[in-house]
Coordinates of C-alpha atoms in Angstrom, one line a residue:
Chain A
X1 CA 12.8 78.3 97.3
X2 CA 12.3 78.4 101.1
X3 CA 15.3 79.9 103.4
X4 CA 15.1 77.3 105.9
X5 CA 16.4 79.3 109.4
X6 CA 15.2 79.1 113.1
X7 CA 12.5 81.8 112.3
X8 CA 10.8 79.8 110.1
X9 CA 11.0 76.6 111.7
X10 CA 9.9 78.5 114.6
X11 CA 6.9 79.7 112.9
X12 CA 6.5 76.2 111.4
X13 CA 6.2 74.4 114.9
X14 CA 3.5 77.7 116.1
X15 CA 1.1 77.0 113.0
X16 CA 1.0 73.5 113.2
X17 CA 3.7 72.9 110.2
X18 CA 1.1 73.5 107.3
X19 CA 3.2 75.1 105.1
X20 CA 5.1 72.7 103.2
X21 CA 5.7 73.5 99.7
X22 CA 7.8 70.9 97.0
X23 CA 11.9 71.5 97.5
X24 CA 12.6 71.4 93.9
X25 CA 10.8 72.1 90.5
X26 CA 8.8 69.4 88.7
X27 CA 10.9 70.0 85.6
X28 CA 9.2 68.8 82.0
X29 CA 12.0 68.1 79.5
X30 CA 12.9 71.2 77.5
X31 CA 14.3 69.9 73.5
X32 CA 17.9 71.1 74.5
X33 CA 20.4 71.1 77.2
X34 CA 23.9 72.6 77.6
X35 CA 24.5 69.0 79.5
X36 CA 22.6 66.3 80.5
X37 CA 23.2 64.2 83.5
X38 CA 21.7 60.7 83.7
X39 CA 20.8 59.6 86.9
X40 CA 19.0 61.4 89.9
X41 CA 21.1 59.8 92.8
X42 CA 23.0 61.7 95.0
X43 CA 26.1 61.7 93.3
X44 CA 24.2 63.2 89.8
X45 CA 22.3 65.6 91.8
X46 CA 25.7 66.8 93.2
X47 CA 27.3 67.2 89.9
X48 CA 24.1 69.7 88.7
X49 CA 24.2 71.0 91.6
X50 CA 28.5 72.2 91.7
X51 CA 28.0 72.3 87.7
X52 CA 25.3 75.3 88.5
X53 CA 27.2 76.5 91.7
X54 CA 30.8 76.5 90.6
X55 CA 30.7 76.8 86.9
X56 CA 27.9 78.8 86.4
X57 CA 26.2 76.0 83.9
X58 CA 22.8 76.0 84.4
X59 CA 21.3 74.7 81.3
X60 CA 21.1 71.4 82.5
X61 CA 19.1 68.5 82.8
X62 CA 18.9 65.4 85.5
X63 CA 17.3 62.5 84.1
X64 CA 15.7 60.0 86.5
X65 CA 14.0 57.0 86.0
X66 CA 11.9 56.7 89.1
X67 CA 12.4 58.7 91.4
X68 CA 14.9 61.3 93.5
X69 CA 17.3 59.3 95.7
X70 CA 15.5 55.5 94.8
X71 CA 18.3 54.0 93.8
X72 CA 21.9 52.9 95.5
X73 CA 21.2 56.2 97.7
X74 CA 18.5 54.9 99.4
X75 CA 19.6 51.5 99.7
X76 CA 23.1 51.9 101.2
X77 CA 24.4 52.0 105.2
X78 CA 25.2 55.8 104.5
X79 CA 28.4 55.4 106.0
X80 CA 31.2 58.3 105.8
X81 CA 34.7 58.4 106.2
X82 CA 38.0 58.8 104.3
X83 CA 41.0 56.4 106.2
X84 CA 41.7 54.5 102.8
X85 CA 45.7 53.6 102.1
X86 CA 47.0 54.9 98.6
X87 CA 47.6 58.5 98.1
X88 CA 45.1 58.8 95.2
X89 CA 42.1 57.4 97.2
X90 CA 42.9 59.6 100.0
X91 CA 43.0 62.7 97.9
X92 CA 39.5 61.9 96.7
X93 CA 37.7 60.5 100.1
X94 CA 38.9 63.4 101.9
X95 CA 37.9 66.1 99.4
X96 CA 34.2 64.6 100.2
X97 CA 35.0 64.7 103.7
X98 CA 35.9 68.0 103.7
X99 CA 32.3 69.1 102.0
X100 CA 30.5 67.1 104.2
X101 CA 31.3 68.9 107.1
X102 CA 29.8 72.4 105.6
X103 CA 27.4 70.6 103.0
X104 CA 24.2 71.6 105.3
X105 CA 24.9 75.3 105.7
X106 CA 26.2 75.0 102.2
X107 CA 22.8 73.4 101.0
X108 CA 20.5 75.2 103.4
X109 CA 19.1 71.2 104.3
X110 CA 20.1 69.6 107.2
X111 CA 21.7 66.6 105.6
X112 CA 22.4 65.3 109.7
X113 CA 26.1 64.4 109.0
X114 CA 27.1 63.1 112.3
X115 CA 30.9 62.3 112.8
X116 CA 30.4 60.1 115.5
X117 CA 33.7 58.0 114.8
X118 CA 34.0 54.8 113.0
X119 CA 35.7 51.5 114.2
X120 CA 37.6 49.1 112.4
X121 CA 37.5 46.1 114.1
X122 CA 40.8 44.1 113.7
X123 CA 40.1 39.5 114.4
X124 CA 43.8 38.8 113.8
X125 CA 47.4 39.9 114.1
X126 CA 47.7 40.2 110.1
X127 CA 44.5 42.1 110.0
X128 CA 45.8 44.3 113.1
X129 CA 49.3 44.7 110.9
X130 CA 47.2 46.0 108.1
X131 CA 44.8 48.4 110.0
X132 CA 47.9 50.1 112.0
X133 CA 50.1 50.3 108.5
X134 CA 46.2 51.9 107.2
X135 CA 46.7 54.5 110.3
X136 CA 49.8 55.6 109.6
X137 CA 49.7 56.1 106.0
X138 CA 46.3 58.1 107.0
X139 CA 48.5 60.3 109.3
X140 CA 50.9 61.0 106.9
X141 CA 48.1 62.6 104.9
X142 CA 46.9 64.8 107.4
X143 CA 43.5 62.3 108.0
X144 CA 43.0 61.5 111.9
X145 CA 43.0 57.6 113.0
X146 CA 44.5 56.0 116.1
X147 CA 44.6 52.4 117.0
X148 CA 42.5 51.4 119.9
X149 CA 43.0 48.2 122.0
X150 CA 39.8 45.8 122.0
X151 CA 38.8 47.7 126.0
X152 CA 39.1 51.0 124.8
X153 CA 36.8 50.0 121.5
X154 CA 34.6 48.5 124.3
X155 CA 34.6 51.7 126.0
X156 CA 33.6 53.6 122.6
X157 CA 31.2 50.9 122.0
X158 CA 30.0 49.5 124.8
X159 CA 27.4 47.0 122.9
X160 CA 30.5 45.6 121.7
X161 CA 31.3 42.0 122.6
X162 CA 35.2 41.7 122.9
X163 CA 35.4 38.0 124.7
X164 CA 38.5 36.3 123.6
X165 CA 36.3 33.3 123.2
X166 CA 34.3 34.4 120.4
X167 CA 34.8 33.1 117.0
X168 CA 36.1 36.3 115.9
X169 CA 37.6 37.4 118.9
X170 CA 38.0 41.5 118.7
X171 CA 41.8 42.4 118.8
X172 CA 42.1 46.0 118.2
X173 CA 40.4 48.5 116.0
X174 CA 41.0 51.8 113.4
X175 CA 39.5 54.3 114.9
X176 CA 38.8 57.4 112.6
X177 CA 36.8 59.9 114.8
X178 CA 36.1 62.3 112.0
X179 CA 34.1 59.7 110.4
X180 CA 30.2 58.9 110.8
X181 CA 26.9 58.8 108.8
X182 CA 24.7 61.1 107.3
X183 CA 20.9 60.9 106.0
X184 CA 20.6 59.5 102.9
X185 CA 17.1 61.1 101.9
X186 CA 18.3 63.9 102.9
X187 CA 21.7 64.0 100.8
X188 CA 19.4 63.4 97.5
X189 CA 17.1 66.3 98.3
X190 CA 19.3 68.8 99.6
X191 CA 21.2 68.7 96.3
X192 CA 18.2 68.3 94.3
X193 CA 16.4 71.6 96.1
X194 CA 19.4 73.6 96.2
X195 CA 20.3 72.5 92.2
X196 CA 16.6 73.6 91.2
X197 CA 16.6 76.5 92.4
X198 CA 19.9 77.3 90.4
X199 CA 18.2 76.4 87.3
X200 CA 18.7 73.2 86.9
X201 CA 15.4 71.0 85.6
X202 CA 15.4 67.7 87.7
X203 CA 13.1 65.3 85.5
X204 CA 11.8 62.1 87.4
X205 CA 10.1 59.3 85.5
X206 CA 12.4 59.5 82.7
X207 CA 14.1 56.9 81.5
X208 CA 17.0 57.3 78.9
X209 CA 16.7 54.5 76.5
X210 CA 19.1 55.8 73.9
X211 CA 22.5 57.8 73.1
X212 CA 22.3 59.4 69.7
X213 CA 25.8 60.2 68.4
X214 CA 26.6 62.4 65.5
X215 CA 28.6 61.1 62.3
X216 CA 31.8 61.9 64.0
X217 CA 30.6 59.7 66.8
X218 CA 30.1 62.5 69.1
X219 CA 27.0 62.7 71.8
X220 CA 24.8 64.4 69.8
X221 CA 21.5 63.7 72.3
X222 CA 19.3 61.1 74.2
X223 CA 16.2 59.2 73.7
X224 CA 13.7 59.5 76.6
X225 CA 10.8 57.7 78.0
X226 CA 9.6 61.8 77.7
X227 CA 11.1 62.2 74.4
X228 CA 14.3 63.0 72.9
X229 CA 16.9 65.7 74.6
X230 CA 19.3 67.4 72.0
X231 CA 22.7 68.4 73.8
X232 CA 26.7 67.5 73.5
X233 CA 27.6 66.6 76.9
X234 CA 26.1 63.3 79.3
X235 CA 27.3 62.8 82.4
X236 CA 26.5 59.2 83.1
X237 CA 25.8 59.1 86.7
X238 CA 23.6 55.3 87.2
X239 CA 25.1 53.1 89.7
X240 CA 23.7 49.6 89.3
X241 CA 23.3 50.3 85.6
X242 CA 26.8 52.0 84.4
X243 CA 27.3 48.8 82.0
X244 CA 24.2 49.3 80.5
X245 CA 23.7 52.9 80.2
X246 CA 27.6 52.9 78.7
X247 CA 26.7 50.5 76.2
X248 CA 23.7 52.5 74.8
X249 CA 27.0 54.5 73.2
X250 CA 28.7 51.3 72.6
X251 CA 31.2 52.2 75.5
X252 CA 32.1 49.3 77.2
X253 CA 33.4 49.5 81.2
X254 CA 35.7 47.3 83.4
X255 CA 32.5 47.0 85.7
X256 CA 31.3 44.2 87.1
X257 CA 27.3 44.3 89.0
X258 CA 26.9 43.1 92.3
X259 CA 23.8 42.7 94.9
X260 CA 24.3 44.2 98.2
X261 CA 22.4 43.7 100.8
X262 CA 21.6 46.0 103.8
X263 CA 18.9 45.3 106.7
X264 CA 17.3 47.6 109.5
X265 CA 16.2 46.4 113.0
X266 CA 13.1 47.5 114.7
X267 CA 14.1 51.4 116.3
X268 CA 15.3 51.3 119.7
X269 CA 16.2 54.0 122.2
X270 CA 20.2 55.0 121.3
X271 CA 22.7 51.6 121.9
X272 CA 25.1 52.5 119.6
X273 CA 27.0 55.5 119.2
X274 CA 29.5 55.0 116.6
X275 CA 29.9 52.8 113.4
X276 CA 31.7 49.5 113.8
X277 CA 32.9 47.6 110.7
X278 CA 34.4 44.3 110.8
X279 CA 36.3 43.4 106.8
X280 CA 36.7 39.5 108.2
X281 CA 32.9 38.4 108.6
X282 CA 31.7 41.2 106.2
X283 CA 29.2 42.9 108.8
X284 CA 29.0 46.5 109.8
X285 CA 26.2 48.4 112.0
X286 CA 25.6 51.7 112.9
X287 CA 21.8 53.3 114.3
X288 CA 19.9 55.8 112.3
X289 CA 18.3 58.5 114.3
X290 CA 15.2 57.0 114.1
X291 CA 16.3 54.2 116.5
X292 CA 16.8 51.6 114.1
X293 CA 20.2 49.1 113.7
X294 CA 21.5 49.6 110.0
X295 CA 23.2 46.4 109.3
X296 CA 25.3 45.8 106.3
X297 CA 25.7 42.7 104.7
X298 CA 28.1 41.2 102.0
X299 CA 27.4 41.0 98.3
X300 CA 26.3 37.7 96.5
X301 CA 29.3 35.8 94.7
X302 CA 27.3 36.0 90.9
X303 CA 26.8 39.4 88.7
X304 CA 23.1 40.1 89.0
X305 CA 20.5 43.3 88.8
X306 CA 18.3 41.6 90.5
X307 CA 18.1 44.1 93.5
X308 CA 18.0 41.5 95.7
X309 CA 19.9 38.6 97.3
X310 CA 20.6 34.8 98.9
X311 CA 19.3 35.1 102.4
X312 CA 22.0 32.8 103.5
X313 CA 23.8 35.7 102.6
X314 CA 21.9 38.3 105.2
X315 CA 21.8 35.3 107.4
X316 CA 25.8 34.9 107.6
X317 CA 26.3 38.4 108.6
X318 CA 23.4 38.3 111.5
X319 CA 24.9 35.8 112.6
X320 CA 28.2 37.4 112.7
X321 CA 26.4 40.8 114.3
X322 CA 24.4 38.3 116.7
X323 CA 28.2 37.1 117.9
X324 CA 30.1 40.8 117.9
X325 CA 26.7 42.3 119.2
X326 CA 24.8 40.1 121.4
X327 CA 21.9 42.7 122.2
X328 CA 20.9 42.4 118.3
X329 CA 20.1 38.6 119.1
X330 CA 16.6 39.2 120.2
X331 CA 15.7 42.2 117.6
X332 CA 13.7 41.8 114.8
X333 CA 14.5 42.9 111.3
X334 CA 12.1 44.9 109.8
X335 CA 12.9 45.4 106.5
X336 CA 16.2 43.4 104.1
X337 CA 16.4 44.8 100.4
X338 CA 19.6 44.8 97.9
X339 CA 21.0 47.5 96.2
X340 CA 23.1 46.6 92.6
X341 CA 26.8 47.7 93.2
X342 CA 28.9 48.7 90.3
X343 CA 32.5 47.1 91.0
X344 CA 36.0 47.9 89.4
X345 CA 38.6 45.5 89.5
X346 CA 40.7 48.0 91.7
X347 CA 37.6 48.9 93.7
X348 CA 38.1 52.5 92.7
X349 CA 35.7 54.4 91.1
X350 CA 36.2 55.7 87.4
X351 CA 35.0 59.3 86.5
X352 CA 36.3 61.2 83.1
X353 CA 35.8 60.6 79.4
X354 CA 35.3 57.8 77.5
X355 CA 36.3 57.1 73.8
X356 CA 32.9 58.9 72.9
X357 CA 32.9 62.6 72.5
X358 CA 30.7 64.0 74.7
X359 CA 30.2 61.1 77.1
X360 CA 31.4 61.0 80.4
X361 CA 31.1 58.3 82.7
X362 CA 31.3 58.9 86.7
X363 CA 30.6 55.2 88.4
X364 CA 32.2 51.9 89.6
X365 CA 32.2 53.2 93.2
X366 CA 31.8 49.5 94.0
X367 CA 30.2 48.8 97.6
X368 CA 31.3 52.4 98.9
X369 CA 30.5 55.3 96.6
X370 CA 28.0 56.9 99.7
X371 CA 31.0 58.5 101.4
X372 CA 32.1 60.3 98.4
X373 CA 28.7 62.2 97.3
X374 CA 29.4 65.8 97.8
X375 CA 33.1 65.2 96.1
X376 CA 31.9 62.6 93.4
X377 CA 29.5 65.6 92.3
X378 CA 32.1 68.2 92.8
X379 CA 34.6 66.5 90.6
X380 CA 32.6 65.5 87.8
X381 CA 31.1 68.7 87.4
X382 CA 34.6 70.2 87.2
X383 CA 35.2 67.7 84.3
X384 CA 31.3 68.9 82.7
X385 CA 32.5 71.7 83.0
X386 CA 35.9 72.0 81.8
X387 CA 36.2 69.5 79.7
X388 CA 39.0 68.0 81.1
X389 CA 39.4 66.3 85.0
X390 CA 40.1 67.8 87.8
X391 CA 43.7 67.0 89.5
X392 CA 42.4 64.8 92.1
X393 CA 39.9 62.9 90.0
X394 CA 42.8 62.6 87.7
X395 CA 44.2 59.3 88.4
X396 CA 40.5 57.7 88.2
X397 CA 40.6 57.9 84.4
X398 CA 39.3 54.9 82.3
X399 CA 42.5 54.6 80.8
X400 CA 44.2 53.4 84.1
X401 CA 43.0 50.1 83.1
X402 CA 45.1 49.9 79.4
X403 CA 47.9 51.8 81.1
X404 CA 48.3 49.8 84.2
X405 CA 48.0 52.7 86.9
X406 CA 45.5 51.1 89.1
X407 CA 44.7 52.9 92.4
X408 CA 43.8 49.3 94.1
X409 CA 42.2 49.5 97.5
X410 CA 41.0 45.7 96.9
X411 CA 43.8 44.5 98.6
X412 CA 45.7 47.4 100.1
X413 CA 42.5 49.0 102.3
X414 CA 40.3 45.7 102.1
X415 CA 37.9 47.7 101.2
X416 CA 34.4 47.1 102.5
X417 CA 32.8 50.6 102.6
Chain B
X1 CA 19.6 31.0 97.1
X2 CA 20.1 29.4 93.8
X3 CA 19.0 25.9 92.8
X4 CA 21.8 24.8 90.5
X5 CA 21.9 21.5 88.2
X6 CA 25.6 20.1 88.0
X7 CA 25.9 19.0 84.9
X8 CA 27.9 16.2 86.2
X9 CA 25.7 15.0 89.0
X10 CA 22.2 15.7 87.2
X11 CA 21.1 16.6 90.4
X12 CA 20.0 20.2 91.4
X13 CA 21.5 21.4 94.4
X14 CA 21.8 24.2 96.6
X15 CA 24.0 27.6 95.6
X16 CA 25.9 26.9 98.8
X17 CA 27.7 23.6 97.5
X18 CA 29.0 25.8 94.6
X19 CA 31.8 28.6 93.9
X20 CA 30.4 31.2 91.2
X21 CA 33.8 31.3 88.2
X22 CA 32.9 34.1 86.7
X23 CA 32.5 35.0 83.0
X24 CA 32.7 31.9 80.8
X25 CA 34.5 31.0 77.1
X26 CA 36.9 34.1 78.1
X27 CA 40.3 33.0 75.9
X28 CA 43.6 34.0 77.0
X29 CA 45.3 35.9 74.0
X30 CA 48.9 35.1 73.6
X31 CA 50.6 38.4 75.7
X32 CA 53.5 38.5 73.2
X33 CA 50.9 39.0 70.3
X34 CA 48.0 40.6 72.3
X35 CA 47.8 44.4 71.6
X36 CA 47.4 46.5 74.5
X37 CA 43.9 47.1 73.8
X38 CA 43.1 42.9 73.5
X39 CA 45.4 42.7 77.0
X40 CA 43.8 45.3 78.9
X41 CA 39.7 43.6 77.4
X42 CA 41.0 40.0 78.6
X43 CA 42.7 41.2 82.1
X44 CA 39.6 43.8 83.2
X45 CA 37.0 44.0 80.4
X46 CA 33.7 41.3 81.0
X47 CA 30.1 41.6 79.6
X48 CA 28.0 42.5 83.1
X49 CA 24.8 42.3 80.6
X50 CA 21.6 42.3 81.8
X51 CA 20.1 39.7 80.8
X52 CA 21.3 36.4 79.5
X53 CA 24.9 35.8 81.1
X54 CA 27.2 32.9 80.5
X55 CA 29.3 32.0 83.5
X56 CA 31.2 29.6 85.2
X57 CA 30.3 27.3 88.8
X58 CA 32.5 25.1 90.3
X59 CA 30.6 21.9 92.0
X60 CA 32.9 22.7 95.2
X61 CA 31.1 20.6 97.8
X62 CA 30.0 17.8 95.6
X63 CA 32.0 16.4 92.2
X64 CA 34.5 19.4 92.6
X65 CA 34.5 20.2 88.6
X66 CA 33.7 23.2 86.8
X67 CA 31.3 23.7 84.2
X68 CA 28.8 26.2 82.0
X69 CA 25.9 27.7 83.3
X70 CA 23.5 30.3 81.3
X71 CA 21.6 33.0 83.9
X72 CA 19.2 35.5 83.2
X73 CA 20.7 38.2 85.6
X74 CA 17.9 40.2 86.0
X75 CA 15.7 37.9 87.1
X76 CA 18.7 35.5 88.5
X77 CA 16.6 32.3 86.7
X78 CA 19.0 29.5 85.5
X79 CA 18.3 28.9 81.7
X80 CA 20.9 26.2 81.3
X81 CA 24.1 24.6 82.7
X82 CA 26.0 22.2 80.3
X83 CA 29.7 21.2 80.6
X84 CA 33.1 22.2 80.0
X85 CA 33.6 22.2 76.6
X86 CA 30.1 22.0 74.9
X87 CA 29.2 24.8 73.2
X88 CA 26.8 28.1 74.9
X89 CA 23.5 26.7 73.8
X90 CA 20.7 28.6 72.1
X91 CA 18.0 29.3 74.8
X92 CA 14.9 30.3 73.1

C-alpha cells in the first residue's frame, strides 16, 4: 500500500502523476472466512476495516454486489453532524463525530471532512421551540449548538433569503458549527484501502443470493454469485436491501424502504459555505468542492426499490430551495437520481443480533445513516468481534421493538438527516 | 408520478390526488390475547418485499375512500387496485 505524504504527492505533481496504482486488492473469494460482511458501502467497509484494526480479525470477507461505494454512499448529501435530542442517539452520532475528525490521518486518505457548520432553519415559533429545546439538550451532552436569529444565519449564509414575506419565512436556526460534509467516494475507499491492506479481501461483483444455516439454525455460510463462502459470522451491512438480505435467513426486520432523492446543480465558484437544512419543506443544500449545489429532496410516500422517484417530488423541494435560495432559480440541474432508504419506525438504526446465530444485522439508518460511517463500522465490528454489542450501540438492539425501548427521533429531533 | 385507477371512480388519475395507506389486510390482534411477539409484528413488523406489494391509497382529492392496490415495488408498475373488502387477487 502507498504512504500517501507531502513527499510523494510532491513527487506525484513533478512526474506528471503517472504512478497510480489500485488502493485495495482485487480479492477472489477464498472457501472460508472467520466473518463475512455483506455489503461494500461505507458503513461495511468500516466494520472490516475496525474488525482488522481493533480486534485484530483479519480473516474477513466484504461482499459487494457492484461496486465499492455504488450504493446509498454514493447517492446521499454526505452530510455530518450529531445535534440529535435523546441521550442514546447522541451517544452514537457523536462517537462518529469524534472519528471523523481524525478518520484521514487515521486512514492515510483524505476523506475532506469539512466542519463548516450546519444550519437548522426554524419557519415557526413551534419549530423554533423545538430546535432551542434540541440545543439545550445538545449542550447538556457536551455537543456545541447555539441558536442564531434569521440576520445572523443571513450573515453565515449570506445566499440565504430571510424576507418575512416568503412562504416559509426564516425565523431562527440550530446552528451546530462542528458539523459539515465529507466526500463520499472518498469515505468508501479510504476504508476499503486502509482494510486491504490489513488483510481483509474486498470482493466486488458478488452478490450473496443465499444464507445457509446449520441444523441448529446457526449461519453456517453464503451462496455467492462467485460461489459459496463457508464461515459462522455475517455482518449484514445492505442499506436499501436489509429486508431482503435478512429474509434470505428467514429474519424478518421492522424496516420499511423508501426512495430518496438527491440532485446536483451545475459547479459554481464557492456561494455557499455552510449546510442549511430546513425539516418544514424537506430541502437541504450544501456545495461539494467541485462547485456544485447538492440539494436534498424528500422521500416518495410508497415502499419502493426502484432507485428512483416522482419528479413532483424533486420539483417540490426546488421550488422550496428556489424560495429559501433565490440564486438557485437560474441553475440548472445536472444530474437527479434516488437512493432506497431503509426506515425504522423510531428512525434509529438497528445494529446487534438477530434470532439467527451468527447473523448480525447493522441497518435501518433511515434517510441519515452517512453521518454515522466511521462509528456505524466501529460499533458493529465491536459486536463481530465480541460477540456481544458495544455499550453505546446497546440500546439499538432489535429487541427494542418487542420490549418497547424505542430511541425515537421521528418526532423528538424531526429527523431529516 | 404514479398513474393510479380508483377503483371507485374507474378512472386513472394522477399519484398526486392520492394518500399512499400503507401495508394492506394488516388485522389488529385483540391486545388482551395478542402475545408479545404478535403485538410487537402488528405495531412495527410489515412485509417491505420486493416485488409484489399489497398496499393501501386513499382517493384524497377525488371520492375520498380507501381501497386495495397490488405494486410491483421494484419496478413501481401497478398490477391491480380493487376495493375494500375484495379479496388480494391472483396476478399472473
Amino acid at each position: 500500500m502507498v504512504k500517501f505524504s507531502f513527499a510523494s504527492l510532491a513527487r506525484q505533481a513533478l512526474t506528471g502523476h503517472q504512478g497510480g496504482v489500485p488502493q485495495w486488492r482485487a480479492a477472489e473469494p477464498k472457501p472460508a472466512y472467520d466473518v463475512v460482511i455483506v455489503g461494500g458501502g461505507g458503513h461495511g467497509l468500516a466494520t472490516a476495516y475496525y474488525l482488522a484494526k481493533e480486534h485484530g480479525v483479519t480473516n474477513v470477507a466484504v461482499l459487494e454486489k457492484g461496486w465499492l461505494g455504488g450504493g446509498n454512499t454514493g447517492r446521499n448529501t454526505t452530510i455530518v453532524r450529531s445535534n440529535y435530542l435523546w441521550e442514546a442517539s447522541e451517544a452514537i452520532y457523536t462517537h462518529a463525530h469524534q472519528l471523523w475528525k481524525t478518520l484521514a490521518e487515521a486512514l492515510n486518505y483524505n476523506v475532506m471532512f469539512s466542519p463548516r457548520g450546519v444550519l437548522q432553519l426554524a419557519h415557526s415559533r413551534h419549530e423554533e421551540a423545538a430546535l432551542k429545546r434540541q440545543i439545550h439538550a445538545n449542550r447538556l451532552a457536551g455537543i456545541d449548538g447555539e441558536w442564531v436569529t434569521a440576520e445572523q444565519a443571513k450573515a453565515f449564509c449570506p445566499v440565504l433569503n430571510i424576507d418575512p414575506g416568503i412562504r416559509y419565512p426564516v425565523r431562527g436556526a440550530a446552528l451546530q458549527r462542528s458539523g459539515g460534509t465529507a466526500r463520499h467516494d472518498a469515505v468508501a475507499w479510504g476504508f476499503a484501502r486502509a482494510a486491504s491492506g490489513l488483510g481483509v479481501d474486498i470482493v466486488e461483483n458478488c452478490e450473496v443470493i443465499a444464507i445457509r444455516r446449520d441444523a441448529a439454525g446457526a449461519v453456517s455460510g453464503v451462496e455467492t454469485t462467485r460461489g459459496a463462502i463457508a464461515t459462522k459470522t455475517v455482518g449484514v451491512v445492505v442499506a436499501g436491501h436489509s429486508s431482503v438480505v435478512a429474509g434470505m435467513a428467514g429474519v424478518r426486520l421492522p424496516i420499511e424502504s423508501y426512495p430518496l432523492q438527491a440532485l446536483v446543480s451545475e459547479p459554481l465558484k464557492p456561494v455557499m459555505p455552510c449546510v442549511a437544512m430546513s425539516n418544514t419543506i424537506h430541502a437541504y443544500m450544501s456545495q461539494s468542492d467541485k462547485g456544485e449545489l447538492v440539494i436534498g429532496a424528500g422521500t416518495d410516500a410508497y415502499v419502493s426499490y426502484s432507485q428512483t422517484g416522482g419528479l413532483h417530488v424533486a420539483s417540490a423541494t426546488l421550488e422550496a430551495i428556489c424560495e429559501l435560495f433565490p440564486i438557485a432559480s437560474r441553475l440548472r440541474m445536472m444530474r437527479n437520481w434516488g437512493g432506497i432508504v431503509d426506515t425504522t419506525p423510531d428512525r434509529s438504526p438497528i445494529i446487534g443480533k438477530t434470532p439467527v446465530p451468527g447473523l448480525f444485522v447493522n441497518c435501518g439508518w433511515g434517510t441519515g445513516g452517512f453521518k454515522a460511517t466511521p462509528g456505524s463500522g466501529h460499533l458493529f465490528a465491536h459486536q463481530l468481534a465480541t460477540g456481544e454489542p458495544h455499550p453505546i450501540a446497546a440500546p439499538f438492539a432489535l429487541d427494542r421493538f418487542r420490549s418497547g425501548a424505542l430511541v425515537n427521533e421521528a418526532t423528538a429531533a424531526a429527523v431529516a438527516h | 408520478m404514479l398513474l393510479i385507477r380508483c377503483p371507485y371512480c374507474e378512472m386513472e388519475r394522477p399519484e398526486a390526488e392520492f394518500k399512499y395507506g400503507g401495508q394492506a389486510h394488516l388485522a389488529r390482534p385483540d391486545p388482551n390475547a395478542a402475545s408479545d411477539a404478535e403485538w410487537t409484528d402488528y405495531l412495527y413488523f410489515r412485509a417491505n418485499p420486493k416485488g409484489e406489494h399489497a398496499e393501501r391509497w386513499r382517493h384524497a382529492a377525488g371520492c375520498g375512500r380507501f381501497f386495495n392496490c397490488l405494486r410491483d415495488t421494484a419496478s413501481d408498475r401497478i398490477l391491480a387496485t380493487y376495493k375494500i373488502g375484495e379479496p388480494r387477487p391472483t396476478v399472473g
